[in-house]
PDB file of C-alpha atoms in Angstrom:
ATOM      1  CA  UNK A 300     -12.036  69.582  13.967  1.00  0.00           C
ATOM      2  CA  UNK A 301     -11.615  67.088  16.288  1.00  0.00           C
ATOM      3  CA  UNK A 302      -8.847  67.011  18.411  1.00  0.00           C
ATOM      4  CA  UNK A 303      -7.556  63.745  19.216  1.00  0.00           C
ATOM      5  CA  UNK A 304      -5.512  62.863  22.078  1.00  0.00           C
ATOM      6  CA  UNK A 305      -4.589  59.732  23.465  1.00  0.00           C
ATOM      7  CA  UNK A 306      -3.118  59.394  27.549  1.00  0.00           C
ATOM      8  CA  UNK A 307      -2.099  56.767  29.714  1.00  0.00           C
ATOM      9  CA  UNK A 308      -0.609  58.593  33.042  1.00  0.00           C
ATOM     10  CA  UNK A 309      -0.024  61.641  31.467  1.00  0.00           C
ATOM     11  CA  UNK A 310      -0.865  64.182  34.569  1.00  0.00           C
ATOM     12  CA  UNK A 311       2.422  65.473  34.518  1.00  0.00           C
ATOM     13  CA  UNK A 312       1.755  67.222  31.107  1.00  0.00           C
ATOM     14  CA  UNK A 313      -2.194  67.187  30.450  1.00  0.00           C
ATOM     15  CA  UNK A 314      -2.848  70.628  32.598  1.00  0.00           C
ATOM     16  CA  UNK A 315      -0.229  72.820  30.062  1.00  0.00           C
ATOM     17  CA  UNK A 316      -1.496  70.723  26.842  1.00  0.00           C
ATOM     18  CA  UNK A 317      -5.336  71.694  27.712  1.00  0.00           C
ATOM     19  CA  UNK A 318      -4.154  74.947  28.490  1.00  0.00           C
ATOM     20  CA  UNK A 319      -2.421  75.515  25.052  1.00  0.00           C
ATOM     21  CA  UNK A 320      -5.440  74.402  23.098  1.00  0.00           C
ATOM     22  CA  UNK A 321      -7.005  77.797  22.383  1.00  0.00           C
ATOM     23  CA  UNK A 322      -4.210  79.515  20.866  1.00  0.00           C
ATOM     24  CA  UNK A 323      -3.083  76.465  19.101  1.00  0.00           C
ATOM     25  CA  UNK A 324      -6.573  75.990  17.515  1.00  0.00           C
ATOM     26  CA  UNK A 325      -7.199  79.773  17.267  1.00  0.00           C
ATOM     27  CA  UNK A 326      -9.689  80.486  14.286  1.00  0.00           C
ATOM     28  CA  UNK A 327     -10.966  76.736  14.324  1.00  0.00           C
ATOM     29  CA  UNK A 328     -14.180  75.168  15.361  1.00  0.00           C
ATOM     30  CA  UNK A 329     -13.127  72.255  17.067  1.00  0.00           C
ATOM     31  CA  UNK A 330     -13.686  69.774  20.329  1.00  0.00           C
ATOM     32  CA  UNK A 331     -11.895  67.869  22.043  1.00  0.00           C
ATOM     33  CA  UNK A 332     -11.583  63.845  22.397  1.00  0.00           C
ATOM     34  CA  UNK A 333      -9.529  62.322  24.482  1.00  0.00           C
ATOM     35  CA  UNK A 334      -8.783  58.092  24.879  1.00  0.00           C
ATOM     36  CA  UNK A 335      -7.374  56.992  28.040  1.00  0.00           C
ATOM     37  CA  UNK A 336      -5.684  54.029  28.595  1.00  0.00           C
ATOM     38  CA  UNK A 337      -6.373  53.209  31.818  1.00  0.00           C
ATOM     39  CA  UNK A 338      -4.363  56.047  33.546  1.00  0.00           C
ATOM     40  CA  UNK A 339      -3.165  55.245  37.452  1.00  0.00           C
ATOM     41  CA  UNK A 340      -2.808  58.814  38.103  1.00  0.00           C
ATOM     42  CA  UNK A 341      -5.448  61.374  38.189  1.00  0.00           C
ATOM     43  CA  UNK A 342      -5.445  62.361  34.037  1.00  0.00           C
ATOM     44  CA  UNK A 343      -8.900  61.667  33.635  1.00  0.00           C
ATOM     45  CA  UNK A 344     -10.059  64.057  36.808  1.00  0.00           C
ATOM     46  CA  UNK A 345      -7.817  66.728  35.470  1.00  0.00           C
ATOM     47  CA  UNK A 346      -9.591  66.477  31.911  1.00  0.00           C
ATOM     48  CA  UNK A 347     -12.900  66.734  33.200  1.00  0.00           C
ATOM     49  CA  UNK A 348     -11.699  69.605  35.716  1.00  0.00           C
ATOM     50  CA  UNK A 349      -9.815  71.664  33.266  1.00  0.00           C
ATOM     51  CA  UNK A 350     -11.922  70.672  29.811  1.00  0.00           C
ATOM     52  CA  UNK A 351     -15.498  69.838  31.043  1.00  0.00           C
ATOM     53  CA  UNK A 352     -16.559  70.068  27.163  1.00  0.00           C
ATOM     54  CA  UNK A 353     -14.021  67.243  26.257  1.00  0.00           C
ATOM     55  CA  UNK A 354     -14.760  63.995  25.372  1.00  0.00           C
ATOM     56  CA  UNK A 355     -13.254  61.313  27.627  1.00  0.00           C
ATOM     57  CA  UNK A 356     -13.318  57.942  26.289  1.00  0.00           C
ATOM     58  CA  UNK A 357     -12.135  55.280  28.980  1.00  0.00           C
ATOM     59  CA  UNK A 358     -10.456  52.176  27.056  1.00  0.00           C
ATOM     60  CA  UNK A 359     -10.469  50.101  30.692  1.00  0.00           C
ATOM     61  CA  UNK A 360      -6.714  48.826  29.558  1.00  0.00           C
ATOM     62  CA  UNK A 361      -3.523  49.803  28.401  1.00  0.00           C
ATOM     63  CA  UNK A 362      -4.682  49.171  24.751  1.00  0.00           C
ATOM     64  CA  UNK A 363      -1.923  50.874  22.683  1.00  0.00           C
ATOM     65  CA  UNK A 364      -1.565  54.321  20.838  1.00  0.00           C
ATOM     66  CA  UNK A 365      -2.919  53.351  17.454  1.00  0.00           C
ATOM     67  CA  UNK A 366      -6.382  51.339  19.437  1.00  0.00           C
ATOM     68  CA  UNK A 367      -6.697  54.845  21.683  1.00  0.00           C
ATOM     69  CA  UNK A 368      -6.317  56.816  18.228  1.00  0.00           C
ATOM     70  CA  UNK A 369      -8.994  54.400  17.080  1.00  0.00           C
ATOM     71  CA  UNK A 370     -11.239  54.513  19.918  1.00  0.00           C
ATOM     72  CA  UNK A 371     -11.423  58.528  19.766  1.00  0.00           C
ATOM     73  CA  UNK A 372     -11.715  58.638  16.217  1.00  0.00           C
ATOM     74  CA  UNK A 373     -14.797  56.429  16.616  1.00  0.00           C
ATOM     75  CA  UNK A 374     -16.166  58.816  19.578  1.00  0.00           C
ATOM     76  CA  UNK A 375     -15.549  61.668  16.998  1.00  0.00           C
ATOM     77  CA  UNK A 376     -17.438  60.327  14.132  1.00  0.00           C
ATOM     78  CA  UNK A 377     -20.400  58.942  15.959  1.00  0.00           C
ATOM     79  CA  UNK A 378     -21.289  62.503  16.824  1.00  0.00           C
ATOM     80  CA  UNK A 379     -24.145  63.959  14.879  1.00  0.00           C
ATOM     81  CA  UNK A 380     -21.392  66.788  13.494  1.00  0.00           C
ATOM     82  CA  UNK A 381     -18.949  64.563  12.926  1.00  0.00           C
ATOM     83  CA  UNK A 382     -15.583  66.343  11.619  1.00  0.00           C
ATOM     84  CA  UNK A 383     -13.700  67.101   8.462  1.00  0.00           C
ATOM     85  CA  UNK A 384     -10.052  66.510   9.821  1.00  0.00           C
ATOM     86  CA  UNK A 385      -8.374  65.162  12.872  1.00  0.00           C
ATOM     87  CA  UNK A 386      -5.821  66.551  14.808  1.00  0.00           C
ATOM     88  CA  UNK A 387      -3.895  63.412  16.411  1.00  0.00           C
ATOM     89  CA  UNK A 388      -1.670  64.627  18.948  1.00  0.00           C
ATOM     90  CA  UNK A 389       0.707  63.595  21.840  1.00  0.00           C
ATOM     91  CA  UNK A 390      -0.423  65.413  25.159  1.00  0.00           C
ATOM     92  CA  UNK A 391       3.583  66.544  25.360  1.00  0.00           C
ATOM     93  CA  UNK A 392       2.742  68.625  22.517  1.00  0.00           C
ATOM     94  CA  UNK A 393       2.662  72.577  23.123  1.00  0.00           C
ATOM     95  CA  UNK A 394       0.927  74.185  19.900  1.00  0.00           C
ATOM     96  CA  UNK A 395       2.406  77.920  18.907  1.00  0.00           C
ATOM     97  CA  UNK A 396      -0.226  80.092  17.888  1.00  0.00           C
ATOM     98  CA  UNK A 397      -2.562  79.189  14.585  1.00  0.00           C
ATOM     99  CA  UNK A 398      -0.182  75.834  14.105  1.00  0.00           C
ATOM    100  CA  UNK A 399      -3.871  73.863  13.731  1.00  0.00           C
ATOM    101  CA  UNK A 400      -5.487  76.265  11.059  1.00  0.00           C
ATOM    102  CA  UNK A 401      -2.386  76.483   8.607  1.00  0.00           C
ATOM    103  CA  UNK A 402      -1.975  72.223   9.202  1.00  0.00           C
ATOM    104  CA  UNK A 403      -5.181  72.087   8.271  1.00  0.00           C
ATOM    105  CA  UNK A 404      -5.493  74.681   5.122  1.00  0.00           C
ATOM    106  CA  UNK A 405      -2.581  72.419   3.930  1.00  0.00           C
ATOM    107  CA  UNK A 406      -4.328  69.382   3.499  1.00  0.00           C
ATOM    108  CA  UNK A 407      -6.128  68.486   0.052  1.00  0.00           C
ATOM    109  CA  UNK A 408      -3.587  70.652  -1.980  1.00  0.00           C
ATOM    110  CA  UNK A 409      -2.399  68.407  -5.106  1.00  0.00           C
ATOM    111  CA  UNK A 410       0.868  67.670  -5.946  1.00  0.00           C
ATOM    112  CA  UNK A 411       2.896  68.320  -8.709  1.00  0.00           C
ATOM    113  CA  UNK A 412       3.704  64.480  -9.357  1.00  0.00           C
ATOM    114  CA  UNK A 413       0.011  63.520  -8.617  1.00  0.00           C
ATOM    115  CA  UNK A 414      -1.983  62.582  -5.206  1.00  0.00           C
ATOM    116  CA  UNK A 415      -2.636  65.271  -3.049  1.00  0.00           C
ATOM    117  CA  UNK A 416      -1.766  65.942   0.600  1.00  0.00           C
ATOM    118  CA  UNK A 417      -3.571  63.893   3.428  1.00  0.00           C
ATOM    119  CA  UNK A 418      -1.366  64.713   6.526  1.00  0.00           C
ATOM    120  CA  UNK A 419       0.493  67.503   7.246  1.00  0.00           C
ATOM    121  CA  UNK A 420       2.566  67.850  10.033  1.00  0.00           C
ATOM    122  CA  UNK A 421       4.931  70.875  11.903  1.00  0.00           C
ATOM    123  CA  UNK A 422       8.032  72.007  12.636  1.00  0.00           C
ATOM    124  CA  UNK A 423       8.898  70.408  16.129  1.00  0.00           C
ATOM    125  CA  UNK A 424      11.076  71.997  18.330  1.00  0.00           C
ATOM    126  CA  UNK A 425      12.312  70.545  21.818  1.00  0.00           C
ATOM    127  CA  UNK A 426      12.248  72.887  24.867  1.00  0.00           C
ATOM    128  CA  UNK A 427      15.787  74.177  24.357  1.00  0.00           C
ATOM    129  CA  UNK A 428      14.557  75.428  21.374  1.00  0.00           C
ATOM    130  CA  UNK A 429      16.358  73.204  19.142  1.00  0.00           C
ATOM    131  CA  UNK A 430      14.611  71.851  15.919  1.00  0.00           C
ATOM    132  CA  UNK A 431      13.817  68.289  15.937  1.00  0.00           C
ATOM    133  CA  UNK A 432      14.247  66.145  12.777  1.00  0.00           C
ATOM    134  CA  UNK A 433      10.854  64.655  12.355  1.00  0.00           C
ATOM    135  CA  UNK A 434      10.832  64.008   8.413  1.00  0.00           C
ATOM    136  CA  UNK A 435      11.644  60.307   7.727  1.00  0.00           C
ATOM    137  CA  UNK A 436      12.175  58.199   4.857  1.00  0.00           C
ATOM    138  CA  UNK A 437      10.796  54.658   4.486  1.00  0.00           C
ATOM    139  CA  UNK A 438      12.887  52.084   5.506  1.00  0.00           C
ATOM    140  CA  UNK A 439      15.847  50.577   2.742  1.00  0.00           C
ATOM    141  CA  UNK A 440      18.785  48.209   3.203  1.00  0.00           C
ATOM    142  CA  UNK A 441      21.150  50.978   2.143  1.00  0.00           C
ATOM    143  CA  UNK A 442      19.714  53.507   4.423  1.00  0.00           C
ATOM    144  CA  UNK A 443      19.827  51.110   7.557  1.00  0.00           C
ATOM    145  CA  UNK A 444      23.509  50.505   6.130  1.00  0.00           C
ATOM    146  CA  UNK A 445      24.231  53.951   6.466  1.00  0.00           C
ATOM    147  CA  UNK A 446      22.906  54.904   9.640  1.00  0.00           C
ATOM    148  CA  UNK A 447      25.208  51.765  10.992  1.00  0.00           C
ATOM    149  CA  UNK A 448      28.249  53.056   9.125  1.00  0.00           C
ATOM    150  CA  UNK A 449      28.452  56.574   9.273  1.00  0.00           C
ATOM    151  CA  UNK A 450      25.313  57.429  11.789  1.00  0.00           C
ATOM    152  CA  UNK A 451      22.279  58.684  11.100  1.00  0.00           C
ATOM    153  CA  UNK A 452      22.802  62.371  11.631  1.00  0.00           C
ATOM    154  CA  UNK A 453      25.499  62.666   8.975  1.00  0.00           C
ATOM    155  CA  UNK A 454      23.678  60.057   6.700  1.00  0.00           C
ATOM    156  CA  UNK A 455      20.507  61.546   7.090  1.00  0.00           C
ATOM    157  CA  UNK A 456      21.770  64.681   4.213  1.00  0.00           C
ATOM    158  CA  UNK A 457      21.753  62.010   1.872  1.00  0.00           C
ATOM    159  CA  UNK A 458      18.500  59.969   0.859  1.00  0.00           C
ATOM    160  CA  UNK A 459      19.942  56.907  -0.309  1.00  0.00           C
ATOM    161  CA  UNK A 460      22.002  56.086   3.085  1.00  0.00           C
ATOM    162  CA  UNK A 461      19.156  57.255   6.062  1.00  0.00           C
ATOM    163  CA  UNK A 462      15.742  57.143   7.182  1.00  0.00           C
ATOM    164  CA  UNK A 463      16.371  60.265   9.161  1.00  0.00           C
ATOM    165  CA  UNK A 464      15.940  63.696   6.834  1.00  0.00           C
ATOM    166  CA  UNK A 465      18.691  66.193   8.464  1.00  0.00           C
ATOM    167  CA  UNK A 466      19.299  68.569   5.382  1.00  0.00           C
ATOM    168  CA  UNK A 467      18.305  72.059   7.036  1.00  0.00           C
ATOM    169  CA  UNK A 468      17.153  73.051   3.442  1.00  0.00           C
ATOM    170  CA  UNK A 469      13.967  70.248   3.751  1.00  0.00           C
ATOM    171  CA  UNK A 470      12.654  72.254   6.913  1.00  0.00           C
ATOM    172  CA  UNK A 471      12.382  75.438   5.360  1.00  0.00           C
ATOM    173  CA  UNK A 472       9.806  74.284   2.599  1.00  0.00           C
ATOM    174  CA  UNK A 473       6.922  72.521   2.252  1.00  0.00           C
ATOM    175  CA  UNK A 474       8.701  68.828   2.130  1.00  0.00           C
ATOM    176  CA  UNK A 475       6.885  65.801   1.346  1.00  0.00           C
ATOM    177  CA  UNK A 476       8.384  63.047   3.592  1.00  0.00           C
ATOM    178  CA  UNK A 477       7.564  59.512   3.155  1.00  0.00           C
ATOM    179  CA  UNK A 478       6.514  59.593   6.702  1.00  0.00           C
ATOM    180  CA  UNK A 479       7.110  61.985   9.558  1.00  0.00           C
ATOM    181  CA  UNK A 480       7.232  62.068  13.698  1.00  0.00           C
ATOM    182  CA  UNK A 481       3.607  61.328  15.188  1.00  0.00           C
ATOM    183  CA  UNK A 482       3.672  63.488  17.755  1.00  0.00           C
ATOM    184  CA  UNK A 483       1.347  66.324  15.980  1.00  0.00           C
ATOM    185  CA  UNK A 484      -0.525  65.605  11.993  1.00  0.00           C
ATOM    186  CA  UNK A 485      -3.400  66.808  10.975  1.00  0.00           C
ATOM    187  CA  UNK A 486      -5.335  64.199   8.694  1.00  0.00           C
ATOM    188  CA  UNK A 487      -7.760  65.013   6.179  1.00  0.00           C
ATOM    189  CA  UNK A 488     -11.534  63.115   6.634  1.00  0.00           C
ATOM    190  CA  UNK A 489     -10.855  61.689   3.076  1.00  0.00           C
ATOM    191  CA  UNK A 490      -7.796  60.313   3.799  1.00  0.00           C
ATOM    192  CA  UNK A 491      -8.728  58.645   7.024  1.00  0.00           C
ATOM    193  CA  UNK A 492     -12.148  57.446   4.897  1.00  0.00           C
ATOM    194  CA  UNK A 493      -9.628  55.816   2.446  1.00  0.00           C
ATOM    195  CA  UNK A 494      -6.994  54.293   4.984  1.00  0.00           C
ATOM    196  CA  UNK A 495      -8.997  52.792   7.607  1.00  0.00           C
ATOM    197  CA  UNK A 496      -8.428  52.191  11.117  1.00  0.00           C
ATOM    198  CA  UNK A 497      -4.987  53.087  12.691  1.00  0.00           C
ATOM    199  CA  UNK A 498      -2.967  49.432  12.602  1.00  0.00           C
ATOM    200  CA  UNK A 499      -3.335  48.293  16.768  1.00  0.00           C
ATOM    201  CA  UNK A 500      -0.774  45.535  16.148  1.00  0.00           C
ATOM    202  CA  UNK A 501       1.620  47.951  16.858  1.00  0.00           C
ATOM    203  CA  UNK A 502       1.136  48.688  20.469  1.00  0.00           C
ATOM    204  CA  UNK A 503       3.714  51.578  20.646  1.00  0.00           C
ATOM    205  CA  UNK A 504       5.915  52.902  17.861  1.00  0.00           C
ATOM    206  CA  UNK A 505       6.031  52.413  14.117  1.00  0.00           C
ATOM    207  CA  UNK A 506       1.979  52.967  13.924  1.00  0.00           C
ATOM    208  CA  UNK A 507       2.415  56.028  12.643  1.00  0.00           C
ATOM    209  CA  UNK A 508       4.985  54.974  10.192  1.00  0.00           C
ATOM    210  CA  UNK A 509       2.514  52.361   8.882  1.00  0.00           C
ATOM    211  CA  UNK A 510      -0.521  54.851   8.896  1.00  0.00           C
ATOM    212  CA  UNK A 511       2.253  57.607   6.823  1.00  0.00           C
ATOM    213  CA  UNK A 512       3.304  54.480   4.409  1.00  0.00           C
ATOM    214  CA  UNK A 513      -0.590  53.135   4.086  1.00  0.00           C
ATOM    215  CA  UNK A 514      -1.769  56.526   3.292  1.00  0.00           C
ATOM    216  CA  UNK A 515       1.261  57.350   0.733  1.00  0.00           C
ATOM    217  CA  UNK A 516       0.358  54.152  -1.336  1.00  0.00           C
ATOM    218  CA  UNK A 517      -3.293  55.413  -1.638  1.00  0.00           C
ATOM    219  CA  UNK A 518      -2.000  58.282  -3.034  1.00  0.00           C
ATOM    220  CA  UNK A 519      -2.186  60.855   0.363  1.00  0.00           C
ATOM    221  CA  UNK A 520       1.380  62.402   1.040  1.00  0.00           C
ATOM    222  CA  UNK A 521       2.598  63.341   4.300  1.00  0.00           C
ATOM    223  CA  UNK A 522       4.264  67.029   3.933  1.00  0.00           C
ATOM    224  CA  UNK A 523       5.698  69.115   6.061  1.00  0.00           C
ATOM    225  CA  UNK A 524       3.722  73.041   6.831  1.00  0.00           C
ATOM    226  CA  UNK A 525       7.349  74.926   8.145  1.00  0.00           C
ATOM    227  CA  UNK A 526       4.862  77.514   8.750  1.00  0.00           C
ATOM    228  CA  UNK A 527       3.421  75.681  11.589  1.00  0.00           C
ATOM    229  CA  UNK A 528       5.188  75.197  14.517  1.00  0.00           C
ATOM    230  CA  UNK A 529       5.042  73.564  17.921  1.00  0.00           C
ATOM    231  CA  UNK A 530       7.200  72.225  21.190  1.00  0.00           C
ATOM    232  CA  UNK A 531       7.350  68.402  21.549  1.00  0.00           C
ATOM    233  CA  UNK A 532       8.302  67.325  25.211  1.00  0.00           C
ATOM    234  CA  UNK A 533       8.975  63.623  24.493  1.00  0.00           C
ATOM    235  CA  UNK A 534      11.695  61.780  23.259  1.00  0.00           C
ATOM    236  CA  UNK A 535      12.017  59.234  26.090  1.00  0.00           C
ATOM    237  CA  UNK A 536      12.530  56.300  23.696  1.00  0.00           C
ATOM    238  CA  UNK A 537      16.194  57.694  23.015  1.00  0.00           C
ATOM    239  CA  UNK A 538      17.312  56.759  26.364  1.00  0.00           C
ATOM    240  CA  UNK A 539      14.724  53.864  27.163  1.00  0.00           C
ATOM    241  CA  UNK A 540      16.213  50.766  26.823  1.00  0.00           C
ATOM    242  CA  UNK A 541      13.027  48.996  26.767  1.00  0.00           C
ATOM    243  CA  UNK A 542      11.145  51.753  24.284  1.00  0.00           C
ATOM    244  CA  UNK A 543      14.145  51.771  22.136  1.00  0.00           C
ATOM    245  CA  UNK A 544      14.201  48.071  21.656  1.00  0.00           C
ATOM    246  CA  UNK A 545      10.090  48.299  21.096  1.00  0.00           C
ATOM    247  CA  UNK A 546      10.916  50.700  18.569  1.00  0.00           C
ATOM    248  CA  UNK A 547      13.711  48.842  16.585  1.00  0.00           C
ATOM    249  CA  UNK A 548      11.623  45.380  16.399  1.00  0.00           C
ATOM    250  CA  UNK A 549       8.606  47.087  15.176  1.00  0.00           C
ATOM    251  CA  UNK A 550      11.059  48.926  12.690  1.00  0.00           C
ATOM    252  CA  UNK A 551      11.903  45.395  11.077  1.00  0.00           C
ATOM    253  CA  UNK A 552       8.619  44.037  11.501  1.00  0.00           C
ATOM    254  CA  UNK A 553       6.853  46.336   9.705  1.00  0.00           C
ATOM    255  CA  UNK A 554       9.639  46.300   6.798  1.00  0.00           C
ATOM    256  CA  UNK A 555       8.899  42.469   6.735  1.00  0.00           C
ATOM    257  CA  UNK A 556       5.307  43.412   5.947  1.00  0.00           C
ATOM    258  CA  UNK A 557       6.288  45.758   2.882  1.00  0.00           C
ATOM    259  CA  UNK A 558       8.945  43.317   1.417  1.00  0.00           C
ATOM    260  CA  UNK A 559       9.865  40.160   0.547  1.00  0.00           C
ATOM    261  CA  UNK A 560      11.907  37.758   2.825  1.00  0.00           C
ATOM    262  CA  UNK A 561      15.148  37.825   1.543  1.00  0.00           C
ATOM    263  CA  UNK A 562      15.056  41.855   1.838  1.00  0.00           C
ATOM    264  CA  UNK A 563      13.921  41.699   5.106  1.00  0.00           C
ATOM    265  CA  UNK A 564      16.996  38.997   6.443  1.00  0.00           C
ATOM    266  CA  UNK A 565      19.211  41.791   4.789  1.00  0.00           C
ATOM    267  CA  UNK A 566      17.562  45.118   6.303  1.00  0.00           C
ATOM    268  CA  UNK A 567      17.547  42.812   9.955  1.00  0.00           C
ATOM    269  CA  UNK A 568      21.118  41.630   9.518  1.00  0.00           C
ATOM    270  CA  UNK A 569      21.517  45.909   8.976  1.00  0.00           C
ATOM    271  CA  UNK A 570      19.894  47.064  11.822  1.00  0.00           C
ATOM    272  CA  UNK A 571      21.963  44.651  13.835  1.00  0.00           C
ATOM    273  CA  UNK A 572      24.639  46.047  12.502  1.00  0.00           C
ATOM    274  CA  UNK A 573      23.338  49.456  13.574  1.00  0.00           C
ATOM    275  CA  UNK A 574      22.522  48.657  17.066  1.00  0.00           C
ATOM    276  CA  UNK A 575      25.704  46.775  17.798  1.00  0.00           C
ATOM    277  CA  UNK A 576      27.904  49.346  16.749  1.00  0.00           C
ATOM    278  CA  UNK A 577      25.928  51.722  18.988  1.00  0.00           C
ATOM    279  CA  UNK A 578      26.175  49.280  21.755  1.00  0.00           C
ATOM    280  CA  UNK A 579      29.697  49.346  21.203  1.00  0.00           C
ATOM    281  CA  UNK A 580      30.126  52.783  22.002  1.00  0.00           C
ATOM    282  CA  UNK A 581      28.499  52.147  25.473  1.00  0.00           C
ATOM    283  CA  UNK A 582      24.634  53.383  24.318  1.00  0.00           C
ATOM    284  CA  UNK A 583      22.570  51.007  26.619  1.00  0.00           C
ATOM    285  CA  UNK A 584      19.366  51.152  24.737  1.00  0.00           C
ATOM    286  CA  UNK A 585      21.033  49.958  21.526  1.00  0.00           C
ATOM    287  CA  UNK A 586      22.775  47.226  23.779  1.00  0.00           C
ATOM    288  CA  UNK A 587      19.382  46.021  24.861  1.00  0.00           C
ATOM    289  CA  UNK A 588      18.086  46.122  21.428  1.00  0.00           C
ATOM    290  CA  UNK A 589      20.512  43.985  19.823  1.00  0.00           C
ATOM    291  CA  UNK A 590      19.743  41.516  22.359  1.00  0.00           C
ATOM    292  CA  UNK A 591      16.134  41.312  21.365  1.00  0.00           C
TER     293      UNK A 591
END
């Protein structure tokens, strides 16, 4: 199994990530492949010191997350033994015991409605132990409106009104989602071969959304494996105006790729309403997104 990690100035988090890998990967034959996007700190030196057997691909530029994933997958595929599945993870992930094995075991499972599991994701928890709502529904105008009017967490209990899945029961079973947070996901080789490279036009954010939706179009579902879990330290897009703006713009751009002009205009208006209403509540990130 190939463990794929993309780093950029990740020195503060990479040592603990590397230390957690043996427990998270327990029972699997695996190798680590890191794509570093021109880190200015000592990320690469730390990896080479703490994980000397890892393959490190230096992209030579801040190429974006999708480009890093593609570079690492290319390096993994270029080895003589190849790989049967890939675990794509952020360096701020801390897998709990046996997490990866549970995710891999779920790959390829047939689904009642047709297709099979091509992408398997775990439960994600914050450092405080709180469950992170990592499952998502595909963007719809009604969902953007629901989030604008009553908020995504309240609307998330109702499939018609929110992308965010907040129904507690969805996180207690093997739920199939349109897409999921890309902090940690296992992908079957069949899924990767059918879908091809990650879309590098999404520099950061929405690349995992696009890939999960593309996989679904090809019969490879994204499904939660609730027995697998990990701690995710991330979440800066929720507070950074720049990153939230990028996420919002990419969300609209991806919707436009999959829908007509009129529907995209309606979706853009609904998203603008959502961000404007949040900006009125004093949220700087939404204020920046509404102005973009």
